[in-house]
Structure formats: C-alpha cells, structure tokens
C-alpha cells in the first residue's frame, strides 16, 4: 500500500542539515498510462514522494513505487485540496528535507498546469528542478478521436486557451478565437461553455461551425459529444457531461466520424 498523506501541511520540515532534494515536474499525459514517456514512467516507478493532481489517471498512479508517499493536492471545480501557493510551499518543504520529489501533473506541466509557477518558486528557493514533458490533452484527444489539430483543408493554425482565468472571469480574446480556418482548443471551459459559444457567435464565427466536447479523453470513460457551435452548450447540458472535458471548435471536428468505432468510446453526435 502507498503511504498516503491526508493533510500535506502536516509534513515535517525535517533536518535542515540534510542536502536539498530535487523536484521533477512530470507530465502524466491525458489519462491513458500507455501515453506516458519512458522517462516519466521511470521516475514515477522509483520516486519516494509523489505529489499528484486530480487529473492524473488511475492507471498512471498504479505505476507509482509501492513504498512511495502519495500526497494528493488535486483541484476540482470549487474544491481545491490546497491553494496553489500552499502547493508551492509544500514542494519547497519536501525538497528541503533532502527528498527527491515527483510532482505529477495531468497532461503537460507547462500547458495550463501551473508548472511555470511551481518552477519559479522552487528556483527562487535554490531548489533544483527538472521538467519532464507529457502529452497534453489536446494532442491525446486529437489522436484518439480523429480530429486533427491542423489540416491543410481545414485549419492552418491552432489556438490553445483556457476558459478559466486566474481572476475567475471568462474575458478571452474573442476576436482572435473567432477567426476562420483555425482550430480552437479550450481547456477548463466546461463551466463557461454557454458564454464561450455565445461570444464566439457574437464575434462572427458561424453558428454552424462544428464543435465538440470530449469528456475523459483517451480513457475507457471517454465520451465525445459533437454538434453545431450554436447548439453545443444546450446539448452538453442535456447530456449531463461533466469535467474533465476539453472543448474543440473548428471544421476539423467534422473529421471525427472518419475514424470509425475502433476505440471503445461513446459518441453523441447531435448534428441533425
């Protein structure tokens, strides 16, 4: 059994005379453990302390060294086990005891994973830090749903953005997001999906633009819901889709059906 710590703030500061440890900011990928990098799998399997997020897949956690201490610091909508500044402090505290720490983050640490903030904090305290990239949700979901992020006939560019800003607003760059011939991928936007769809249509993106919400992408629980942009929010509401979910907008969504049903996924195609 892993030694799970229910309250990370109770970790002891330890012996200050011990050498400082190193923190690895490791991307756990989009959920499927087979999409881990070899380096990530090696570090996870040998770590003595793993500080992990809500979006790390169960299959990935099964690879953690059974003698490791597991510390959960996940963030869910309206329910943060620890605020980000306390997570930063925890990483500094653990490494200051001489421990090497794997900070395991869903997707890629630098793609809306706050890895940059944690890196800054660690370096400010003189703690060695290494970033191990992971497959971000957009790339994993694009591959397993048959919705290419770029395509010469559909999208000359792709934009990654977040639907949940630090100040809690949804004040995005709507004119940039509504430009034609591109793919828009929105992380953490499900709670503001109605606003996002309305604003894009208001900024002249056609209402019949193909769009999709993908829940739990790359996992056995994956659900794909595709519809017109101007109907997507209502369709998602009726279907009861919950986070984690990724929003994809653009004509590349229309290519989803070409992949067939090779993967065991449930699709709700509401395009009639």
Short mmCIF file of C-alpha atoms in Angstrom, two decimals:
data_model
loop_
_atom_site.label_atom_id
_atom_site.label_comp_id
_atom_site.label_asym_id
_atom_site.label_seq_id
_atom_site.Cartn_x
_atom_site.Cartn_y
_atom_site.Cartn_z
CA UNK A 1 0.00 0.00 0.00
CA UNK A 2 1.11 3.55 -0.69
CA UNK A 3 1.65 5.79 2.29
CA UNK A 4 -0.95 8.46 1.52
CA UNK A 5 -0.74 11.71 3.46
CA UNK A 6 -4.28 13.05 4.13
CA UNK A 7 -3.11 16.54 5.04
CA UNK A 8 0.04 17.60 3.16
CA UNK A 9 0.54 20.55 5.51
CA UNK A 10 1.44 18.13 8.30
CA UNK A 11 4.69 17.09 6.57
CA UNK A 12 7.66 17.73 8.86
CA UNK A 13 10.34 20.16 7.79
CA UNK A 14 12.93 17.53 8.74
CA UNK A 15 16.63 18.04 9.38
CA UNK A 16 17.82 21.31 7.90
CA UNK A 17 21.37 19.89 7.71
CA UNK A 18 20.35 17.35 5.08
CA UNK A 19 21.20 18.10 1.43
CA UNK A 20 18.43 19.66 -0.63
CA UNK A 21 16.46 17.31 -2.84
CA UNK A 22 15.34 17.77 -6.42
CA UNK A 23 11.81 18.25 -7.75
CA UNK A 24 10.73 16.70 -11.04
CA UNK A 25 7.71 18.36 -12.65
CA UNK A 26 6.39 15.36 -14.55
CA UNK A 27 3.64 15.30 -17.16
CA UNK A 28 1.33 12.33 -16.66
CA UNK A 29 -0.29 12.70 -20.06
CA UNK A 30 -4.02 12.82 -20.85
CA UNK A 31 -5.03 9.72 -18.86
CA UNK A 32 -4.02 6.60 -20.77
CA UNK A 33 -0.93 5.23 -18.94
CA UNK A 34 0.47 3.92 -22.21
CA UNK A 35 0.88 7.53 -23.36
CA UNK A 36 3.46 8.25 -20.64
CA UNK A 37 7.00 9.00 -21.75
CA UNK A 38 9.62 6.43 -20.79
CA UNK A 39 11.32 9.00 -18.57
CA UNK A 40 8.09 9.80 -16.74
CA UNK A 41 7.40 6.11 -16.14
CA UNK A 42 10.92 5.58 -14.78
CA UNK A 43 10.69 8.50 -12.37
CA UNK A 44 7.21 7.51 -11.19
CA UNK A 45 8.35 3.97 -10.55
CA UNK A 46 11.36 4.98 -8.48
CA UNK A 47 10.03 8.02 -6.60
CA UNK A 48 9.91 8.12 -2.82
CA UNK A 49 7.45 11.02 -2.75
CA UNK A 50 4.78 11.76 -5.37
CA UNK A 51 2.66 14.92 -5.18
CA UNK A 52 -0.17 14.41 -7.64
CA UNK A 53 -3.14 16.20 -9.20
CA UNK A 54 -6.79 15.33 -9.70
CA UNK A 55 -6.38 14.72 -13.44
CA UNK A 56 -3.69 12.05 -13.12
CA UNK A 57 -5.17 8.80 -14.42
CA UNK A 58 -5.69 5.84 -12.10
CA UNK A 59 -3.61 3.66 -14.39
CA UNK A 60 -0.72 6.07 -14.04
CA UNK A 61 -0.92 6.01 -10.26
CA UNK A 62 -0.71 2.23 -10.33
CA UNK A 63 2.85 2.63 -11.64
CA UNK A 64 3.96 4.55 -8.55
CA UNK A 65 6.51 2.80 -6.34
CA UNK A 66 4.51 0.94 -3.67
CA UNK A 67 6.79 2.30 -0.94
CA UNK A 68 6.32 5.90 -2.04
CA UNK A 69 4.45 8.52 -0.07
CA UNK A 70 1.48 9.76 -2.13
CA UNK A 71 0.28 13.30 -1.46
CA UNK A 72 -2.91 14.47 -3.17
CA UNK A 73 -3.17 18.17 -3.99
CA UNK A 74 -5.82 18.00 -6.70
CA UNK A 75 -8.02 20.86 -7.84
CA UNK A 76 -11.61 20.32 -8.88
CA UNK A 77 -14.20 22.95 -9.69
CA UNK A 78 -14.99 24.69 -6.41
CA UNK A 79 -12.91 22.21 -4.39
CA UNK A 80 -9.17 22.78 -4.05
CA UNK A 81 -7.45 20.48 -1.55
CA UNK A 82 -4.66 23.07 -1.32
CA UNK A 83 -4.36 26.54 -2.84
CA UNK A 84 -1.55 26.89 -5.38
CA UNK A 85 0.67 28.94 -3.07
CA UNK A 86 0.49 26.18 -0.45
CA UNK A 87 1.35 23.56 -3.07
CA UNK A 88 4.42 25.63 -3.94
CA UNK A 89 5.37 25.79 -0.26
CA UNK A 90 4.86 22.04 0.11
CA UNK A 91 7.24 21.26 -2.75
CA UNK A 92 9.87 23.56 -1.26
CA UNK A 93 9.40 21.99 2.17
CA UNK A 94 9.69 18.41 0.93
CA UNK A 95 12.79 19.09 -1.16
CA UNK A 96 14.36 20.99 1.75
CA UNK A 97 14.33 17.75 3.77
CA UNK A 98 16.62 16.14 1.20
CA UNK A 99 13.89 14.23 -0.64
CA UNK A 100 13.67 13.94 -4.40
CA UNK A 101 10.05 14.67 -5.30
CA UNK A 102 7.96 13.80 -8.34
CA UNK A 103 5.31 16.46 -8.88
CA UNK A 104 2.88 14.56 -11.10
CA UNK A 105 0.58 16.69 -13.23
CA UNK A 106 -2.08 15.71 -15.76
CA UNK A 107 -1.13 16.39 -19.37
CA UNK A 108 1.97 18.55 -19.68
CA UNK A 109 3.31 20.62 -16.76
CA UNK A 110 3.62 23.74 -18.89
CA UNK A 111 0.23 23.52 -20.64
CA UNK A 112 -2.19 25.18 -18.21
CA UNK A 113 -0.69 23.01 -15.47
CA UNK A 114 0.83 25.84 -13.38
CA UNK A 115 4.19 24.16 -13.79
CA UNK A 116 5.78 27.50 -14.57
CA UNK A 117 4.62 28.94 -11.24
CA UNK A 118 5.98 25.95 -9.34
CA UNK A 119 9.28 26.10 -11.21
CA UNK A 120 9.71 29.78 -10.34
CA UNK A 121 9.04 29.12 -6.65
CA UNK A 122 11.49 26.22 -6.50
CA UNK A 123 14.27 28.10 -8.25
CA UNK A 124 13.75 31.14 -6.02
CA UNK A 125 14.49 28.87 -3.05
CA UNK A 126 17.58 27.39 -4.67
CA UNK A 127 15.97 24.01 -5.29
CA UNK A 128 16.93 22.03 -8.37
CA UNK A 129 14.04 21.44 -10.73
CA UNK A 130 13.62 19.39 -13.89
CA UNK A 131 10.62 19.41 -16.20
CA UNK A 132 9.55 16.17 -17.88
CA UNK A 133 7.06 16.92 -20.68
CA UNK A 134 3.87 14.97 -21.18
CA UNK A 135 1.33 14.61 -23.96
CA UNK A 136 -1.13 17.40 -23.42
CA UNK A 137 -4.87 16.65 -23.50
CA UNK A 138 -5.36 18.38 -26.86
CA UNK A 139 -2.83 16.15 -28.61
CA UNK A 140 -4.03 12.96 -26.97
CA UNK A 141 -7.69 13.66 -27.67
CA UNK A 142 -6.98 14.82 -31.21
CA UNK A 143 -5.27 11.50 -31.95
CA UNK A 144 -7.85 9.20 -30.38
CA UNK A 145 -10.90 10.97 -31.80
CA UNK A 146 -9.65 11.56 -35.33
CA UNK A 147 -9.91 15.35 -35.03
CA UNK A 148 -6.54 16.64 -36.28
CA UNK A 149 -5.47 19.92 -34.73
CA UNK A 150 -4.22 21.15 -38.10
CA UNK A 151 -5.20 20.13 -41.62
CA UNK A 152 -4.43 21.85 -44.91
CA UNK A 153 -8.10 21.83 -45.92
CA UNK A 154 -9.48 22.89 -42.54
CA UNK A 155 -7.08 24.64 -40.16
CA UNK A 156 -3.85 26.49 -40.86
CA UNK A 157 -3.31 27.22 -37.18
CA UNK A 158 -4.40 26.08 -33.74
CA UNK A 159 -5.03 28.10 -30.58
CA UNK A 160 -4.86 26.67 -27.07
CA UNK A 161 -6.60 28.73 -24.42
CA UNK A 162 -8.17 28.33 -21.01
CA UNK A 163 -11.80 29.02 -20.23
CA UNK A 164 -10.98 29.76 -16.59
CA UNK A 165 -8.76 32.76 -15.97
CA UNK A 166 -6.86 33.43 -12.73
CA UNK A 167 -9.29 36.20 -11.73
CA UNK A 168 -12.30 33.95 -12.34
CA UNK A 169 -13.51 35.80 -15.45
CA UNK A 170 -14.09 34.45 -18.95
CA UNK A 171 -12.76 37.60 -20.64
CA UNK A 172 -10.98 35.89 -23.52
CA UNK A 173 -9.64 37.36 -26.77
CA UNK A 174 -12.86 36.69 -28.65
CA UNK A 175 -11.87 38.30 -31.99
CA UNK A 176 -8.75 36.11 -32.13
CA UNK A 177 -10.68 32.97 -31.21
CA UNK A 178 -13.38 33.66 -33.82
CA UNK A 179 -11.03 33.86 -36.81
CA UNK A 180 -11.72 31.43 -39.65
CA UNK A 181 -9.58 28.50 -40.78
CA UNK A 182 -8.21 27.57 -37.39
CA UNK A 183 -8.79 25.09 -34.58
CA UNK A 184 -9.67 26.42 -31.13
CA UNK A 185 -8.99 24.17 -28.13
CA UNK A 186 -10.29 25.33 -24.77
CA UNK A 187 -9.12 23.79 -21.52
CA UNK A 188 -11.16 24.07 -18.31
CA UNK A 189 -14.03 25.78 -20.11
CA UNK A 190 -16.98 23.49 -19.48
CA UNK A 191 -18.45 25.67 -16.72
CA UNK A 192 -18.48 28.66 -19.07
CA UNK A 193 -19.45 26.81 -22.24
CA UNK A 194 -22.63 28.81 -22.81
CA UNK A 195 -20.70 32.09 -22.56
CA UNK A 196 -17.95 30.80 -24.84
CA UNK A 197 -20.37 29.68 -27.54
CA UNK A 198 -22.42 32.89 -27.41
CA UNK A 199 -19.35 35.13 -27.57
CA UNK A 200 -17.82 33.28 -30.50
CA UNK A 201 -21.05 33.52 -32.48
CA UNK A 202 -21.36 37.19 -31.49
CA UNK A 203 -17.86 37.76 -32.89
CA UNK A 204 -18.89 36.37 -36.28
CA UNK A 205 -17.85 32.73 -36.03
CA UNK A 206 -20.69 30.96 -37.91
CA UNK A 207 -23.20 29.21 -35.66
CA UNK A 208 -22.98 26.05 -37.76
CA UNK A 209 -19.24 25.67 -37.09
CA UNK A 210 -18.58 22.08 -35.95
CA UNK A 211 -17.67 21.85 -32.27
CA UNK A 212 -17.21 19.11 -29.70
CA UNK A 213 -16.77 18.45 -26.01
CA UNK A 214 -14.67 15.41 -25.10
CA UNK A 215 -15.02 14.03 -21.58
CA UNK A 216 -12.21 11.91 -20.04
CA UNK A 217 -10.34 11.74 -23.33
CA UNK A 218 -8.02 8.76 -24.06
CA UNK A 219 -9.53 6.72 -21.20
CA UNK A 220 -12.15 3.96 -21.15
CA UNK A 221 -14.64 6.59 -19.90
CA UNK A 222 -14.23 8.82 -22.94
CA UNK A 223 -17.37 10.47 -24.32
CA UNK A 224 -17.44 12.61 -27.44
CA UNK A 225 -20.33 15.00 -27.99
CA UNK A 226 -20.30 16.81 -31.34
CA UNK A 227 -22.74 19.45 -32.52
CA UNK A 228 -23.00 22.89 -34.11
CA UNK A 229 -21.36 25.67 -32.13
CA UNK A 230 -24.67 27.46 -31.53
CA UNK A 231 -26.23 24.28 -30.08
CA UNK A 232 -23.26 22.80 -28.26
CA UNK A 233 -23.90 24.27 -24.80
CA UNK A 234 -27.51 23.05 -24.69
CA UNK A 235 -26.52 19.62 -26.00
CA UNK A 236 -23.85 19.25 -23.32
CA UNK A 237 -26.33 20.32 -20.66
CA UNK A 238 -28.88 17.75 -21.83
CA UNK A 239 -26.25 15.02 -21.95
CA UNK A 240 -25.02 15.88 -18.46
CA UNK A 241 -21.34 15.87 -19.37
CA UNK A 242 -19.02 16.77 -16.52
CA UNK A 243 -15.36 17.66 -16.12
CA UNK A 244 -12.72 16.75 -17.03
CA UNK A 245 -13.57 17.87 -20.52
CA UNK A 246 -11.90 19.57 -23.46
CA UNK A 247 -13.68 21.83 -25.97
CA UNK A 248 -12.64 21.66 -29.63
CA UNK A 249 -14.03 24.09 -32.22
CA UNK A 250 -13.45 24.18 -35.96
CA UNK A 251 -14.21 22.26 -39.13
CA UNK A 252 -11.68 19.57 -38.11
CA UNK A 253 -14.39 18.28 -35.75
CA UNK A 254 -16.30 17.08 -38.82
CA UNK A 255 -13.49 14.56 -39.46
CA UNK A 256 -14.24 12.71 -36.22
CA UNK A 257 -16.65 10.27 -37.91
CA UNK A 258 -13.94 9.11 -40.34
CA UNK A 259 -12.03 7.27 -37.62
CA UNK A 260 -14.88 4.80 -37.16
CA UNK A 261 -15.54 2.90 -33.93
CA UNK A 262 -12.17 1.23 -33.35
CA UNK A 263 -11.90 2.75 -29.89
CA UNK A 264 -14.42 1.84 -27.22
CA UNK A 265 -15.95 5.29 -26.85
CA UNK A 266 -19.48 6.59 -26.64
CA UNK A 267 -20.38 9.28 -29.15
CA UNK A 268 -23.37 11.59 -29.02
CA UNK A 269 -23.49 13.14 -32.49
CA UNK A 270 -26.26 15.74 -32.46
CA UNK A 271 -25.82 17.29 -35.89
CA UNK A 272 -29.25 16.77 -37.44
#
